[in-house]
C-alpha cells in the first residue's frame, strides 16, 4: 500500500514510470474487461493503449474521490462506450448463426482444427465456452446494462464504483443490474442445454465431442458446479454459479483462448460485424 501511495504521488507529479507501475497492477483485468465488451483483440489492444495515454494525460484531474483503478476503468469504459454505441446489439441466436456458418464453410472448419492442433492456447474447454457464451448473451443487453453486469458480476466492482464509472446514480445502476440479470437468466434458461434439457443450444457438448472425443462428456460436465446444481437450484443461483465460473477465466490468456477467439470471430462474421476471420 505504501509503494502504491508513493507511486500515485509521483504519478500525479507527472512521473510516467510511477504511472506505469500503477497501471500495470490492473492492466490484465482491464484488457479482459475491454475484450468482453469489444470481442476483438486488436480493438482491445488499441483501447487499452488509448486508456493509458488518456489517463496519464488527465492524471492531474484525479482527485482521489474514487480508487485510482475505478477512475481508469471509467476512462476505459467511456472509450469503449463511444466505440460501441453505434454498433448493433446482438440477438440471442447469434451463436446459432455462427454454427450454421461454420458447418457450411470449409475454411472456417479448417481454422478450428488448425488452431486446436497448433496453438498452445487452442484447447477446447467446456468451461471456457460457457465464458464465451456469457459474453455473447451479454451483448444482447443494452450497452449500459452490459457494462454494469460485467463490472459487478465478473469484476466485482461495487454499485457505488459502477455509478462513478457510468456517471449514474446508484439507483440507476441497481435498475440496470436487475434488468440485465433478468434478461440473462431468461435467455440462459430458454437456450442453455446445460441447465435445461429442452434448451436450444448444445454447442458446449457438441464442440467437446469434436475436439475432445476421448473425453467422457458427462464426467467433464459434472466437474462444473453449475451443471451439477441444475436440477435443484433456482435459476438465480444457477446464474450466479455461471458468473462465478466466468469471473475465474481470463478470456485472453486461458488454455483455450485462441480457440474461443476463433469461435468469437466466426460469430461476428455470421452476424455481419466483420468481413473475415483473422488468424
Short mmCIF file of C-alpha atoms in Angstrom, two decimals, residues 5-246:
data_model
loop_
_atom_site.label_atom_id
_atom_site.label_comp_id
_atom_site.label_asym_id
_atom_site.label_seq_id
_atom_site.Cartn_x
_atom_site.Cartn_y
_atom_site.Cartn_z
CA UNK A 5 0.67 5.56 -2.50
CA UNK A 6 4.20 6.67 -3.36
CA UNK A 7 3.68 5.74 -7.00
CA UNK A 8 0.38 7.62 -7.07
CA UNK A 9 2.01 10.70 -5.59
CA UNK A 10 4.80 10.55 -8.18
CA UNK A 11 2.34 9.88 -11.00
CA UNK A 12 0.34 12.95 -10.01
CA UNK A 13 3.57 14.89 -10.37
CA UNK A 14 3.98 13.58 -13.92
CA UNK A 15 6.28 10.60 -13.33
CA UNK A 16 5.37 8.20 -16.15
CA UNK A 17 7.32 5.28 -14.67
CA UNK A 18 5.29 5.54 -11.47
CA UNK A 19 2.13 5.75 -13.56
CA UNK A 20 3.17 2.64 -15.50
CA UNK A 21 3.61 0.74 -12.23
CA UNK A 22 0.11 1.73 -11.10
CA UNK A 23 -1.45 0.87 -14.44
CA UNK A 24 0.33 -2.49 -14.64
CA UNK A 25 -1.33 -3.60 -11.40
CA UNK A 26 -4.70 -3.98 -13.09
CA UNK A 27 -3.88 -3.92 -16.81
CA UNK A 28 -4.61 -7.64 -17.38
CA UNK A 29 -8.03 -7.22 -15.76
CA UNK A 30 -8.68 -4.05 -17.75
CA UNK A 31 -7.80 -5.79 -21.01
CA UNK A 32 -10.03 -8.76 -20.31
CA UNK A 33 -12.87 -6.37 -19.40
CA UNK A 34 -12.46 -4.48 -22.66
CA UNK A 35 -12.29 -7.72 -24.63
CA UNK A 36 -15.60 -8.87 -23.13
CA UNK A 37 -17.14 -5.61 -24.34
CA UNK A 38 -15.41 -5.35 -27.72
CA UNK A 39 -14.91 -9.06 -28.60
CA UNK A 40 -11.92 -8.10 -30.75
CA UNK A 41 -8.28 -8.46 -29.72
CA UNK A 42 -6.95 -5.65 -31.90
CA UNK A 43 -9.62 -3.22 -30.71
CA UNK A 44 -8.88 -4.29 -27.14
CA UNK A 45 -5.17 -3.54 -27.55
CA UNK A 46 -5.96 -0.18 -29.14
CA UNK A 47 -8.37 0.91 -26.42
CA UNK A 48 -6.06 -0.30 -23.66
CA UNK A 49 -3.32 1.87 -25.14
CA UNK A 50 -5.72 4.80 -25.58
CA UNK A 51 -6.82 4.42 -21.96
CA UNK A 52 -3.21 4.54 -20.77
CA UNK A 53 -2.47 7.66 -22.82
CA UNK A 54 -5.65 9.48 -21.84
CA UNK A 55 -5.35 8.58 -18.16
CA UNK A 56 -1.77 9.82 -17.99
CA UNK A 57 -2.72 12.96 -19.89
CA UNK A 58 -5.59 13.61 -17.46
CA UNK A 59 -3.80 12.48 -14.29
CA UNK A 60 -3.94 15.98 -12.83
CA UNK A 61 -7.76 15.73 -12.77
CA UNK A 62 -7.70 12.69 -10.47
CA UNK A 63 -8.86 14.00 -7.10
CA UNK A 64 -8.96 10.75 -5.15
CA UNK A 65 -12.75 10.67 -4.83
CA UNK A 66 -12.61 7.06 -6.02
CA UNK A 67 -9.91 4.42 -6.24
CA UNK A 68 -7.35 5.06 -8.97
CA UNK A 69 -8.36 1.78 -10.62
CA UNK A 70 -12.01 2.86 -10.70
CA UNK A 71 -11.00 6.17 -12.26
CA UNK A 72 -9.02 4.41 -15.01
CA UNK A 73 -11.87 1.96 -15.65
CA UNK A 74 -14.15 4.97 -16.07
CA UNK A 75 -11.87 6.31 -18.81
CA UNK A 76 -11.70 2.90 -20.50
CA UNK A 77 -15.46 2.47 -20.27
CA UNK A 78 -16.11 5.87 -21.84
CA UNK A 79 -13.79 5.00 -24.72
CA UNK A 80 -15.47 1.62 -25.20
CA UNK A 81 -18.92 3.19 -24.97
CA UNK A 82 -18.08 5.71 -27.70
CA UNK A 83 -16.68 2.89 -29.83
CA UNK A 84 -19.70 0.61 -29.40
CA UNK A 85 -22.67 2.96 -29.16
CA UNK A 86 -23.35 2.99 -32.91
CA UNK A 87 -22.96 -0.77 -33.32
CA UNK A 88 -25.98 -3.06 -33.32
CA UNK A 89 -26.63 -5.17 -30.26
CA UNK A 90 -26.62 -8.93 -30.79
CA UNK A 91 -29.60 -11.25 -30.99
CA UNK A 92 -29.84 -14.31 -28.71
CA UNK A 93 -29.44 -16.61 -31.72
CA UNK A 94 -26.07 -15.19 -32.81
CA UNK A 95 -24.38 -18.46 -31.82
CA UNK A 96 -26.86 -20.42 -33.93
CA UNK A 97 -25.92 -18.27 -36.91
CA UNK A 98 -22.25 -18.93 -36.21
CA UNK A 99 -22.85 -22.67 -36.05
CA UNK A 100 -24.64 -22.64 -39.41
CA UNK A 101 -21.83 -20.62 -40.98
CA UNK A 102 -19.12 -22.89 -39.60
CA UNK A 103 -20.88 -26.06 -40.70
CA UNK A 104 -21.25 -24.75 -44.25
CA UNK A 105 -17.79 -23.18 -44.64
CA UNK A 106 -14.79 -25.44 -45.04
CA UNK A 107 -12.10 -22.84 -44.39
CA UNK A 108 -13.65 -21.97 -41.02
CA UNK A 109 -13.68 -25.64 -40.07
CA UNK A 110 -10.02 -25.83 -41.07
CA UNK A 111 -9.24 -22.79 -38.90
CA UNK A 112 -10.81 -24.52 -35.91
CA UNK A 113 -8.80 -27.68 -36.50
CA UNK A 114 -5.54 -25.81 -37.13
CA UNK A 115 -5.97 -23.68 -34.01
CA UNK A 116 -6.79 -26.72 -31.92
CA UNK A 117 -3.79 -28.67 -33.21
CA UNK A 118 -1.09 -25.98 -33.41
CA UNK A 119 -1.79 -23.31 -30.79
CA UNK A 120 -0.68 -23.74 -27.19
CA UNK A 121 -3.89 -21.90 -26.31
CA UNK A 122 -6.05 -23.86 -28.72
CA UNK A 123 -7.62 -26.40 -26.39
CA UNK A 124 -11.36 -26.73 -26.23
CA UNK A 125 -12.73 -26.48 -22.70
CA UNK A 126 -16.43 -26.51 -21.87
CA UNK A 127 -15.96 -24.00 -19.05
CA UNK A 128 -14.29 -21.56 -21.44
CA UNK A 129 -17.13 -21.93 -23.90
CA UNK A 130 -19.50 -21.06 -21.06
CA UNK A 131 -17.44 -17.88 -20.68
CA UNK A 132 -17.74 -17.23 -24.43
CA UNK A 133 -21.49 -17.80 -24.22
CA UNK A 134 -21.82 -15.37 -21.31
CA UNK A 135 -20.13 -12.68 -23.41
CA UNK A 136 -22.38 -13.35 -26.40
CA UNK A 137 -25.56 -13.21 -24.33
CA UNK A 138 -24.40 -10.08 -22.51
CA UNK A 139 -24.18 -8.36 -25.89
CA UNK A 140 -27.95 -8.74 -26.29
CA UNK A 141 -28.38 -6.30 -23.39
CA UNK A 142 -28.33 -2.56 -23.74
CA UNK A 143 -24.77 -1.30 -23.66
CA UNK A 144 -25.16 0.25 -20.20
CA UNK A 145 -26.69 -2.97 -18.87
CA UNK A 146 -23.82 -5.00 -20.30
CA UNK A 147 -21.21 -2.71 -18.77
CA UNK A 148 -22.94 -2.74 -15.39
CA UNK A 149 -23.38 -6.51 -15.18
CA UNK A 150 -19.83 -7.29 -16.29
CA UNK A 151 -18.35 -4.81 -13.83
CA UNK A 152 -20.50 -6.13 -10.96
CA UNK A 153 -20.78 -9.86 -11.56
CA UNK A 154 -17.45 -10.59 -13.27
CA UNK A 155 -15.07 -7.97 -11.86
CA UNK A 156 -16.80 -7.40 -8.51
CA UNK A 157 -16.98 -3.62 -8.60
CA UNK A 158 -19.46 -2.20 -6.09
CA UNK A 159 -22.62 -0.40 -7.17
CA UNK A 160 -21.04 2.84 -5.94
CA UNK A 161 -17.98 2.28 -8.12
CA UNK A 162 -20.13 1.36 -11.13
CA UNK A 163 -22.15 4.53 -10.59
CA UNK A 164 -18.90 6.51 -10.72
CA UNK A 165 -17.75 4.67 -13.85
CA UNK A 166 -21.05 5.16 -15.69
CA UNK A 167 -21.80 8.61 -14.31
CA UNK A 168 -25.15 7.36 -12.96
CA UNK A 169 -26.82 7.24 -9.58
CA UNK A 170 -26.67 4.04 -7.55
CA UNK A 171 -30.42 3.71 -8.04
CA UNK A 172 -29.99 3.68 -11.81
CA UNK A 173 -27.19 1.12 -11.52
CA UNK A 174 -29.39 -1.10 -9.35
CA UNK A 175 -32.09 -0.92 -12.02
CA UNK A 176 -29.59 -1.71 -14.80
CA UNK A 177 -28.34 -4.75 -12.89
CA UNK A 178 -31.85 -6.01 -12.18
CA UNK A 179 -32.88 -5.79 -15.83
CA UNK A 180 -29.61 -7.26 -17.07
CA UNK A 181 -29.73 -10.29 -14.78
CA UNK A 182 -33.41 -10.88 -15.54
CA UNK A 183 -32.71 -10.92 -19.29
CA UNK A 184 -29.60 -13.08 -18.96
CA UNK A 185 -31.39 -15.61 -16.75
CA UNK A 186 -34.34 -15.85 -19.16
CA UNK A 187 -32.11 -16.37 -22.20
CA UNK A 188 -29.94 -18.96 -20.47
CA UNK A 189 -32.99 -20.81 -19.17
CA UNK A 190 -34.53 -20.95 -22.64
CA UNK A 191 -31.38 -21.73 -24.59
CA UNK A 192 -28.73 -23.46 -22.49
CA UNK A 193 -28.96 -27.25 -22.61
CA UNK A 194 -26.51 -27.47 -19.70
CA UNK A 195 -29.23 -26.30 -17.31
CA UNK A 196 -32.36 -27.07 -19.31
CA UNK A 197 -32.71 -30.40 -21.12
CA UNK A 198 -35.03 -28.70 -23.59
CA UNK A 199 -32.62 -25.83 -24.23
CA UNK A 200 -31.97 -24.93 -27.86
CA UNK A 201 -28.19 -24.59 -27.62
CA UNK A 202 -25.94 -27.65 -27.32
CA UNK A 203 -22.72 -26.04 -28.55
CA UNK A 204 -20.73 -26.82 -25.40
CA UNK A 205 -21.20 -30.57 -25.69
CA UNK A 206 -21.18 -30.63 -29.49
CA UNK A 207 -17.78 -28.95 -29.65
CA UNK A 208 -16.49 -31.10 -26.81
CA UNK A 209 -17.43 -34.16 -28.84
CA UNK A 210 -15.45 -32.86 -31.82
CA UNK A 211 -12.31 -31.61 -30.08
CA UNK A 212 -12.19 -33.88 -27.03
CA UNK A 213 -13.52 -37.16 -28.49
CA UNK A 214 -11.77 -39.30 -25.88
CA UNK A 215 -13.18 -37.31 -23.01
CA UNK A 216 -16.33 -38.55 -21.33
CA UNK A 217 -18.75 -35.66 -21.77
CA UNK A 218 -20.80 -36.37 -18.69
CA UNK A 219 -17.75 -36.65 -16.45
CA UNK A 220 -16.39 -33.37 -17.77
CA UNK A 221 -19.72 -31.60 -17.40
CA UNK A 222 -20.20 -32.83 -13.86
CA UNK A 223 -16.98 -31.06 -12.86
CA UNK A 224 -18.87 -27.82 -13.42
CA UNK A 225 -20.81 -26.81 -10.32
CA UNK A 226 -23.50 -25.08 -12.35
CA UNK A 227 -24.29 -28.31 -14.21
CA UNK A 228 -24.30 -30.42 -11.04
CA UNK A 229 -26.75 -28.00 -9.45
CA UNK A 230 -29.01 -27.52 -12.47
CA UNK A 231 -31.85 -29.73 -11.26
CA UNK A 232 -32.06 -28.50 -7.68
CA UNK A 233 -31.08 -24.83 -7.63
CA UNK A 234 -33.27 -21.86 -8.64
CA UNK A 235 -32.47 -20.01 -11.86
CA UNK A 236 -30.93 -17.08 -10.00
CA UNK A 237 -28.47 -19.37 -8.22
CA UNK A 238 -27.52 -21.07 -11.50
CA UNK A 239 -26.85 -17.66 -13.00
CA UNK A 240 -24.57 -16.78 -10.08
CA UNK A 241 -22.67 -20.06 -10.44
CA UNK A 242 -22.24 -19.29 -14.13
CA UNK A 243 -20.98 -15.79 -13.36
CA UNK A 244 -18.53 -17.14 -10.77
CA UNK A 245 -17.15 -19.57 -13.35
CA UNK A 246 -16.76 -16.77 -15.90
#
